[in-house]
PDB file of C-alpha atoms in Angstrom:
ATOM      1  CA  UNK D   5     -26.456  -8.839  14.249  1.00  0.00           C
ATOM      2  CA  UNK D   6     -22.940  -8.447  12.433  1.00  0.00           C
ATOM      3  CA  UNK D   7     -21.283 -11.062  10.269  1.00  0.00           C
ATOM      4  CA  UNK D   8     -18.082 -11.954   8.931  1.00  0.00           C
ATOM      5  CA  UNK D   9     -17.436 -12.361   5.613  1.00  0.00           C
ATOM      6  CA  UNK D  10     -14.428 -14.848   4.786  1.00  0.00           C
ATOM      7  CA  UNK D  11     -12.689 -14.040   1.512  1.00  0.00           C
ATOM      8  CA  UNK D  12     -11.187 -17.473   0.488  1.00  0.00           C
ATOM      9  CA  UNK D  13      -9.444 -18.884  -2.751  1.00  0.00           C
ATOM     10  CA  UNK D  14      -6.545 -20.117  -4.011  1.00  0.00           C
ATOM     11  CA  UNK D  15      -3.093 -18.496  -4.053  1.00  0.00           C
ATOM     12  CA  UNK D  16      -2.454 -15.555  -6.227  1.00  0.00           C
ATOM     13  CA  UNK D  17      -6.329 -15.673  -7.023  1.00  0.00           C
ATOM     14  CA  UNK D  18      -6.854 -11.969  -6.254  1.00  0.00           C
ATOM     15  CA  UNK D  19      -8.129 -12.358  -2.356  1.00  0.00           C
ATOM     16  CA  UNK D  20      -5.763  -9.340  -1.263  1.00  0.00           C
ATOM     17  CA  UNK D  21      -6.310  -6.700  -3.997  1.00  0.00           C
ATOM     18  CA  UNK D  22     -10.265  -7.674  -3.346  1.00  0.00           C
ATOM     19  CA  UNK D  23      -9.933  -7.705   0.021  1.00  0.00           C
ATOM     20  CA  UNK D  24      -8.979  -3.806   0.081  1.00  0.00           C
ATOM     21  CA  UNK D  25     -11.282  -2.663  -2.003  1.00  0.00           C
ATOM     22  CA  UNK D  26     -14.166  -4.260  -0.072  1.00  0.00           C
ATOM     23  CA  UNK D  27     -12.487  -2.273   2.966  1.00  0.00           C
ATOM     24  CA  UNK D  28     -12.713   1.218   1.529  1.00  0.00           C
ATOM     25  CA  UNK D  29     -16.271   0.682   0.059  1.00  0.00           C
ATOM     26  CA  UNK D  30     -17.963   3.247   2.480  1.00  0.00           C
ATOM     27  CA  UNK D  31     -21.484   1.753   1.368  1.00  0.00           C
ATOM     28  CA  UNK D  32     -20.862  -2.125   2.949  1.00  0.00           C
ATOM     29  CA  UNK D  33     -19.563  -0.397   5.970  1.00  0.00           C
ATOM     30  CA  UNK D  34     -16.942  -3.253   6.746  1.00  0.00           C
ATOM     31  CA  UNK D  35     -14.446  -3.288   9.459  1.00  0.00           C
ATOM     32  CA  UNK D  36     -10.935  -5.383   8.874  1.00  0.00           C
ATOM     33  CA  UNK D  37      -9.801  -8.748  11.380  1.00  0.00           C
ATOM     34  CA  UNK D  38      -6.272  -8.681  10.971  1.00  0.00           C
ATOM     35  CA  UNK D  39      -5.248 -12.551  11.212  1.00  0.00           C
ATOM     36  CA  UNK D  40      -1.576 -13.512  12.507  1.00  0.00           C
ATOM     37  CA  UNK D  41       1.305 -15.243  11.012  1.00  0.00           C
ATOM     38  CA  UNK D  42       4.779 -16.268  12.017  1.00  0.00           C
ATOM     39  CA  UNK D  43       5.466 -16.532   8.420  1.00  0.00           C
ATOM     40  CA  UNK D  44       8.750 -13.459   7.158  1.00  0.00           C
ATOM     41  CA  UNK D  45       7.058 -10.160   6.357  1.00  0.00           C
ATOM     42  CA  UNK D  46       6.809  -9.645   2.065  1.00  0.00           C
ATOM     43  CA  UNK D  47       8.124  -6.763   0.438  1.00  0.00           C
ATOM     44  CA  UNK D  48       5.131  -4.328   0.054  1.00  0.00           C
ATOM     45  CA  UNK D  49       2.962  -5.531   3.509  1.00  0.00           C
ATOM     46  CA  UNK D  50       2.948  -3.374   6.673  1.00  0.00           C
ATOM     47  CA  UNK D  51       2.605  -5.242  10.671  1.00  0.00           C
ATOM     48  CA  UNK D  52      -1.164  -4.657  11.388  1.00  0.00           C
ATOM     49  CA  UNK D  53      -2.204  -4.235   8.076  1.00  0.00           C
ATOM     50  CA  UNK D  54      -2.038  -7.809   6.205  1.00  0.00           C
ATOM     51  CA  UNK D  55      -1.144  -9.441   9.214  1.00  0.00           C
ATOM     52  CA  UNK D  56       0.198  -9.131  12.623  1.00  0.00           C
ATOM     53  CA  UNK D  57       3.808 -10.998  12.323  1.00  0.00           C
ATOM     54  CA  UNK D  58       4.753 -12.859  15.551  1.00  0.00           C
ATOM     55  CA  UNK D  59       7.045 -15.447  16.464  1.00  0.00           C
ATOM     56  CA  UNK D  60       6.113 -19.309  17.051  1.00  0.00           C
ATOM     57  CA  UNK D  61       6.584 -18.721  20.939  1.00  0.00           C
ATOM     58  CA  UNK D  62       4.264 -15.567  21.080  1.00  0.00           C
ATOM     59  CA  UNK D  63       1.316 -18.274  19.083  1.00  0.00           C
ATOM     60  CA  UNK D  64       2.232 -20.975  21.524  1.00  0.00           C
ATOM     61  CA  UNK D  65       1.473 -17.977  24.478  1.00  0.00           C
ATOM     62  CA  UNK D  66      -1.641 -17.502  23.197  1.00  0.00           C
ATOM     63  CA  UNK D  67      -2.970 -21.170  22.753  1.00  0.00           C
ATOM     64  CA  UNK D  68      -1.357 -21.377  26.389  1.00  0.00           C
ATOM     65  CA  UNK D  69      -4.297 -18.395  27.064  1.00  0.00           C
ATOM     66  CA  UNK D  70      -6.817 -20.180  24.786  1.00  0.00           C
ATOM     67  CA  UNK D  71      -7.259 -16.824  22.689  1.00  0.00           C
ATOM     68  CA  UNK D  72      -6.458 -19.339  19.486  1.00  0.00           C
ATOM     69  CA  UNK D  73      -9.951 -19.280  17.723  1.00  0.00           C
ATOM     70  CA  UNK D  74      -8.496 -21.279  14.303  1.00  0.00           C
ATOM     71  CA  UNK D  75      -5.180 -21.303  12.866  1.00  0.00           C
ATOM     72  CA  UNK D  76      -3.245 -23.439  10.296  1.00  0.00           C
ATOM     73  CA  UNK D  77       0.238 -24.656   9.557  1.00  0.00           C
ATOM     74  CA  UNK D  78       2.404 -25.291   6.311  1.00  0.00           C
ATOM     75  CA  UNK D  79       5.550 -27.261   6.010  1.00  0.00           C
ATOM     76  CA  UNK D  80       7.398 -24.701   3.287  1.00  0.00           C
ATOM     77  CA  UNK D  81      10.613 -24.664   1.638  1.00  0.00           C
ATOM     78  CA  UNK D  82      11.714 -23.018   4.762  1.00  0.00           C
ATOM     79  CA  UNK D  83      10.170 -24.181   7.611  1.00  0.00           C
ATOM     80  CA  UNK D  84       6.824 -24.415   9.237  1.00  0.00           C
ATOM     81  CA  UNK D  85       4.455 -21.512   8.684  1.00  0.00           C
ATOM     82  CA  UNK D  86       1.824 -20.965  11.021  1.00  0.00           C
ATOM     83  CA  UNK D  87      -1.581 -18.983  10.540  1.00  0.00           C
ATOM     84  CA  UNK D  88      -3.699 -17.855  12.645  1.00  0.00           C
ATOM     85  CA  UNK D  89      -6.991 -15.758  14.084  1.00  0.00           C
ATOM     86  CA  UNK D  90      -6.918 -15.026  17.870  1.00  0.00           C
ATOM     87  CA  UNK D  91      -9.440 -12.987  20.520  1.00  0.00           C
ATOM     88  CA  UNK D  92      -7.778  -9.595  20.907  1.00  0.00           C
ATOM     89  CA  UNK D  93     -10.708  -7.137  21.170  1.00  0.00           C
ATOM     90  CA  UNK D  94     -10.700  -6.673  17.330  1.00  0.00           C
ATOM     91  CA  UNK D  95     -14.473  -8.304  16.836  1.00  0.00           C
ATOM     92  CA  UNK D  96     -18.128  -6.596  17.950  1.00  0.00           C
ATOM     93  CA  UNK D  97     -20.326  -8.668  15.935  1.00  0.00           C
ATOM     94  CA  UNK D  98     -23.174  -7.321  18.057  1.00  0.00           C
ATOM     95  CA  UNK D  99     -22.554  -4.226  16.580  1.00  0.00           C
ATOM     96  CA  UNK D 100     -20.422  -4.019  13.498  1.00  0.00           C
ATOM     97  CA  UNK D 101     -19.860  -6.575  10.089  1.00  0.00           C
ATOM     98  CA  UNK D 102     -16.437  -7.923   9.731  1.00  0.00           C
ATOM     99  CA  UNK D 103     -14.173  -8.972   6.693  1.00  0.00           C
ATOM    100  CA  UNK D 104     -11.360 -11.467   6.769  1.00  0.00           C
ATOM    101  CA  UNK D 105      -9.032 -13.633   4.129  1.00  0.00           C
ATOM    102  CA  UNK D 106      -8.642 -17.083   5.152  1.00  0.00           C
ATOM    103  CA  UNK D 107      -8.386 -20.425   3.882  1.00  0.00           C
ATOM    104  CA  UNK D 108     -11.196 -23.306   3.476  1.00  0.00           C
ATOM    105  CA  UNK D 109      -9.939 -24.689   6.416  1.00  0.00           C
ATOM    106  CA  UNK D 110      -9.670 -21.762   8.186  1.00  0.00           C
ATOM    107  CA  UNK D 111     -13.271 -20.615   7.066  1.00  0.00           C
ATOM    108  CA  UNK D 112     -14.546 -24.235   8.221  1.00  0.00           C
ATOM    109  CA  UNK D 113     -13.498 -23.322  12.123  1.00  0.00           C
ATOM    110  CA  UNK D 114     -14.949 -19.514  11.825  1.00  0.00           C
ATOM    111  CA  UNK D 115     -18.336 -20.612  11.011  1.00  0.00           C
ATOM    112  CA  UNK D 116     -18.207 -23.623  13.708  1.00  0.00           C
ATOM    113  CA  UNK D 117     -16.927 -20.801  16.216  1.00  0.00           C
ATOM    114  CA  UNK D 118     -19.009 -18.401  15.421  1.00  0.00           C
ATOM    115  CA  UNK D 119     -21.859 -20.009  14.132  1.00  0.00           C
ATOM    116  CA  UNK D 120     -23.328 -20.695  10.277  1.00  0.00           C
ATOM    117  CA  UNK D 121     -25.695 -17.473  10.624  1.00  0.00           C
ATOM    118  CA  UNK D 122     -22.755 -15.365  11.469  1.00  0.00           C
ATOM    119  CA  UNK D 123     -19.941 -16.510   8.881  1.00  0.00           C
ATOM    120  CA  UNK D 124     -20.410 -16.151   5.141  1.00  0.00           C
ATOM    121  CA  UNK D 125     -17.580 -17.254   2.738  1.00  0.00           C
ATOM    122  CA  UNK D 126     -16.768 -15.661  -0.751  1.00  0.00           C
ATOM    123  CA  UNK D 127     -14.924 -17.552  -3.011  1.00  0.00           C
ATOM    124  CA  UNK D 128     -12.451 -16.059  -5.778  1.00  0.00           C
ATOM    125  CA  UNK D 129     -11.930 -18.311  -8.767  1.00  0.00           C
ATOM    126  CA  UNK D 130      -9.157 -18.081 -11.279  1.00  0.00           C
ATOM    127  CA  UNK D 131      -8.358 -19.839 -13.801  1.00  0.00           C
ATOM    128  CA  UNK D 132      -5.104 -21.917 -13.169  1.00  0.00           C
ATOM    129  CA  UNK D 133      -2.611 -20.817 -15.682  1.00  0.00           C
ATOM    130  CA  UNK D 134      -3.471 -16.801 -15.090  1.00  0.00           C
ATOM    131  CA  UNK D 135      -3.171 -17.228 -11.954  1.00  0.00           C
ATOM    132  CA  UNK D 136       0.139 -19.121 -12.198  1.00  0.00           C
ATOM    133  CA  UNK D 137       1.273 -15.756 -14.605  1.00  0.00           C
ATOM    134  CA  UNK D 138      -0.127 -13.493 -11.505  1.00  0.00           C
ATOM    135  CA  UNK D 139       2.223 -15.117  -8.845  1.00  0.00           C
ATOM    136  CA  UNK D 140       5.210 -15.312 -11.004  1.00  0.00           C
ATOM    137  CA  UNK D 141       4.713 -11.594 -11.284  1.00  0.00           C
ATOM    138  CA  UNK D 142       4.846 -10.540  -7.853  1.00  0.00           C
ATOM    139  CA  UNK D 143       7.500 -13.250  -6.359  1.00  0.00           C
ATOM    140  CA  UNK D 144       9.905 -11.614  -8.882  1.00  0.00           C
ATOM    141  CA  UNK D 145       9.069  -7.959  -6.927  1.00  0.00           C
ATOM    142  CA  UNK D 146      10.352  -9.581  -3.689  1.00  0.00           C
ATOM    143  CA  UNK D 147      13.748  -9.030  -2.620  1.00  0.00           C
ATOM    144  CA  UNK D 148      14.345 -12.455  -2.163  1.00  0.00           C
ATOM    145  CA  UNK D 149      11.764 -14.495  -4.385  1.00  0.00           C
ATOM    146  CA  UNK D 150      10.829 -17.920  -3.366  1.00  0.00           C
ATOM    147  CA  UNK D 151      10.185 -19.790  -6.197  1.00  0.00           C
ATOM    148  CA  UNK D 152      10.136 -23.217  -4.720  1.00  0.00           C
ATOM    149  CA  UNK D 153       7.655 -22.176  -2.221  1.00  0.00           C
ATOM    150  CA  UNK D 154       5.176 -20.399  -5.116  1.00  0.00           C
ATOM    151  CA  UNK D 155       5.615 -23.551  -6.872  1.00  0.00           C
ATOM    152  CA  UNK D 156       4.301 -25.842  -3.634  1.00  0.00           C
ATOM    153  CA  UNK D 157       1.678 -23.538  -2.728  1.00  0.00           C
ATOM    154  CA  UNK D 158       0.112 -23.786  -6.172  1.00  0.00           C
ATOM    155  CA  UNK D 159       0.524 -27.832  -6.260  1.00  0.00           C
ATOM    156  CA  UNK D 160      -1.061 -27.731  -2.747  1.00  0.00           C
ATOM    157  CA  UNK D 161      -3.882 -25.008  -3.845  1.00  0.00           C
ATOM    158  CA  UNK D 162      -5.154 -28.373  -5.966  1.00  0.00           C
ATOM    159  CA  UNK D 163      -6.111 -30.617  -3.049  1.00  0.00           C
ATOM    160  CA  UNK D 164      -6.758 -27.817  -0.575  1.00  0.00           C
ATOM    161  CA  UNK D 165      -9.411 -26.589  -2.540  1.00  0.00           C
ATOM    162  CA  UNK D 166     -10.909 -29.525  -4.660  1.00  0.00           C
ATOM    163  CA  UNK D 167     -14.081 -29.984  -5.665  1.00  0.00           C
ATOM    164  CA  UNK D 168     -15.190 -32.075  -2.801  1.00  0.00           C
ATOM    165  CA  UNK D 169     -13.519 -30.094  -0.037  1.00  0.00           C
ATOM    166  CA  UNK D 170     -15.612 -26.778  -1.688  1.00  0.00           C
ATOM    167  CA  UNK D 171     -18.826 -29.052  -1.490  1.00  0.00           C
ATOM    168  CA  UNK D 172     -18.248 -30.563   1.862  1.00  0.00           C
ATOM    169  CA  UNK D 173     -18.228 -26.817   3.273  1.00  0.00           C
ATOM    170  CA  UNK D 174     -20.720 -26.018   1.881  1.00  0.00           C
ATOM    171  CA  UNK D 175     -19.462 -23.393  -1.062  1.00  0.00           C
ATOM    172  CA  UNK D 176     -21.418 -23.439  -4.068  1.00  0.00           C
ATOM    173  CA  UNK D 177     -21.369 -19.827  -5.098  1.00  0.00           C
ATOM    174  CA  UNK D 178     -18.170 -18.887  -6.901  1.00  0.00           C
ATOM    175  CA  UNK D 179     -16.581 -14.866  -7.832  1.00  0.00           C
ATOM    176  CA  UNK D 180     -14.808 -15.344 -11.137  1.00  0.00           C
ATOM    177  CA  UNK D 181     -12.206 -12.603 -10.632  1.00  0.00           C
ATOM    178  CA  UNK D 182     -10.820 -12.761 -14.424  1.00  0.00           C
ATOM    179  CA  UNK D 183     -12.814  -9.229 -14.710  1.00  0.00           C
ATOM    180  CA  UNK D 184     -11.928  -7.484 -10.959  1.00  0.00           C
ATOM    181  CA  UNK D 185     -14.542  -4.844 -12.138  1.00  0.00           C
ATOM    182  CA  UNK D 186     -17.119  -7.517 -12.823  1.00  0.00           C
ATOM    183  CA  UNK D 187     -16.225  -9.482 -10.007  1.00  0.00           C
ATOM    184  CA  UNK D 188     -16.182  -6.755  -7.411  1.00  0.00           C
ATOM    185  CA  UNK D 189     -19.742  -5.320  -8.181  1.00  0.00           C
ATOM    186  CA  UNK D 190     -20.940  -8.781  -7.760  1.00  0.00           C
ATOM    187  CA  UNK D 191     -19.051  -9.800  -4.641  1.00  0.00           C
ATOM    188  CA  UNK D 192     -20.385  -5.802  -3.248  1.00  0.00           C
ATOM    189  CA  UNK D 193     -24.094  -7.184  -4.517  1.00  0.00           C
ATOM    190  CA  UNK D 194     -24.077 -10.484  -3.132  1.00  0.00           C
ATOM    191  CA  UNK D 195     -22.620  -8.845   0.937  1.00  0.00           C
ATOM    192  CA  UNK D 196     -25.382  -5.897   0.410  1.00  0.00           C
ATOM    193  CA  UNK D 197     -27.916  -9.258   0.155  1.00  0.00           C
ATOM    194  CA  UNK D 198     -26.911  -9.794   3.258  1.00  0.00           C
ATOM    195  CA  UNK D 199     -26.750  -6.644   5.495  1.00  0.00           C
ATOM    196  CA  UNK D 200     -30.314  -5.888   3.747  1.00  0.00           C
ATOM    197  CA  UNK D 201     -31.966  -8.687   5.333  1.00  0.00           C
ATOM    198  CA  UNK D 202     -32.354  -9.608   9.278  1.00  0.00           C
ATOM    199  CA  UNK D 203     -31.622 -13.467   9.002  1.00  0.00           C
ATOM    200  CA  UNK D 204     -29.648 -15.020   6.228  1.00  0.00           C
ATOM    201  CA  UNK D 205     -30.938 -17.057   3.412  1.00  0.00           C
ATOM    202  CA  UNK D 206     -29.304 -19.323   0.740  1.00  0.00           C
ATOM    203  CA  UNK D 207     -28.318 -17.890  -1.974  1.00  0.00           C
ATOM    204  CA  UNK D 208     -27.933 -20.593  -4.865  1.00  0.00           C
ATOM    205  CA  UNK D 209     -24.947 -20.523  -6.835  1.00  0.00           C
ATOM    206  CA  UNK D 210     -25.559 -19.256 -10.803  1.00  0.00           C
ATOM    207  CA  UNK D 211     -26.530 -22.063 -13.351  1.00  0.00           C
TER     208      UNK D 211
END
């Protein structure tokens, strides 16, 4: 039985560079969901590769076809964003194990899709004010930088993942990704506890 493994965490937190390298570790074996957006494309990100980028109607078109398994929405700076995962023949959890960024939310409707033996969530902590220095970094590589939007997606970061939202879902194990080295050999340790074992079983968070 395949699983998916969410990657979730706040902005700027690290989830894409980790998300790669998880990808092109040949021992895990993982094969890539790539979510949808309607949000503009970002200097540096290919269509099919971070995201497939589609237009509000095309979404609407596919909750019309119920192939809408979660997705998300964000009142930005400049408009409504929406994000989303549909059915489109990417998944073969009978055969294969998946990996996927997504948001608490986001990682909420997975597991209640899928099921909680199917859907495993790894969360990337950062502390605030490095990851604050990260995003700063790369909105100033964009061709346009949104600064007003960086700013209210690290405001909203606070109450989308607070401490009672992470215990509510059920997250108590956390990847401290000030050391990606560190925290990559440990995320790669805690996924090969799972693909080593038939069933899942709790793994409690470190003291």
């Amino acid at each position: 039985m395949g699983r998916i493994f969410c990657i979730i965490g706040k902005s700027s937190s690290g989830k894409d560079t980790i998300y790669k390298k998880l990808l092109n570790c040949h021992e895990l074996d993982l094969k890539n969901i790539v979510p949808y957006t309607t949000r503009p494309i970002r200097a540096g990100e290919q269509e099919g590769v971070e995201y497939h980028f589609v237009t509000t109607e095309a979404m609407e078109q596919m909750r019309i076809d119920n192939r809408i398994i979660e997705s998300r929405s964000y009142d930005t700076v400049y408009g409504k964003w929406y994000y989303f995962m549909a059915e489109d023949c990417q998944l073969a959890l009978e055969k294969y194990d998946y990996l996927v960024i997504g948001t608490l939310a986001s990682y909420v409707k997975m597991r209640d899709y899928f099921g909680t033996d199917k859907v495993v969530a790894i969360y990337i902590d950062l502390e605030d004010g490095e990851r604050l220095s990260r995003a700063l970094r790369r909105e100033k590589k964009q061709c346009e930088p949104r600064y007003e939007e960086m700013c209210r997606r690290f405001i909203a970061d606070t109450k989308d993942f607070s401490e009672e939202k992470l215990v509510e879902a059920g997250i108590t194990r956390y990847f401290d990704n000030h050391c990606l080295k560190k925290c990559l050999g440990e995320i790669i340790e805690y996924i090969k506890s799972y693909k080593d074992i038939k069933t899942p079983v709790f793994i409690q968070a470190d003291d």
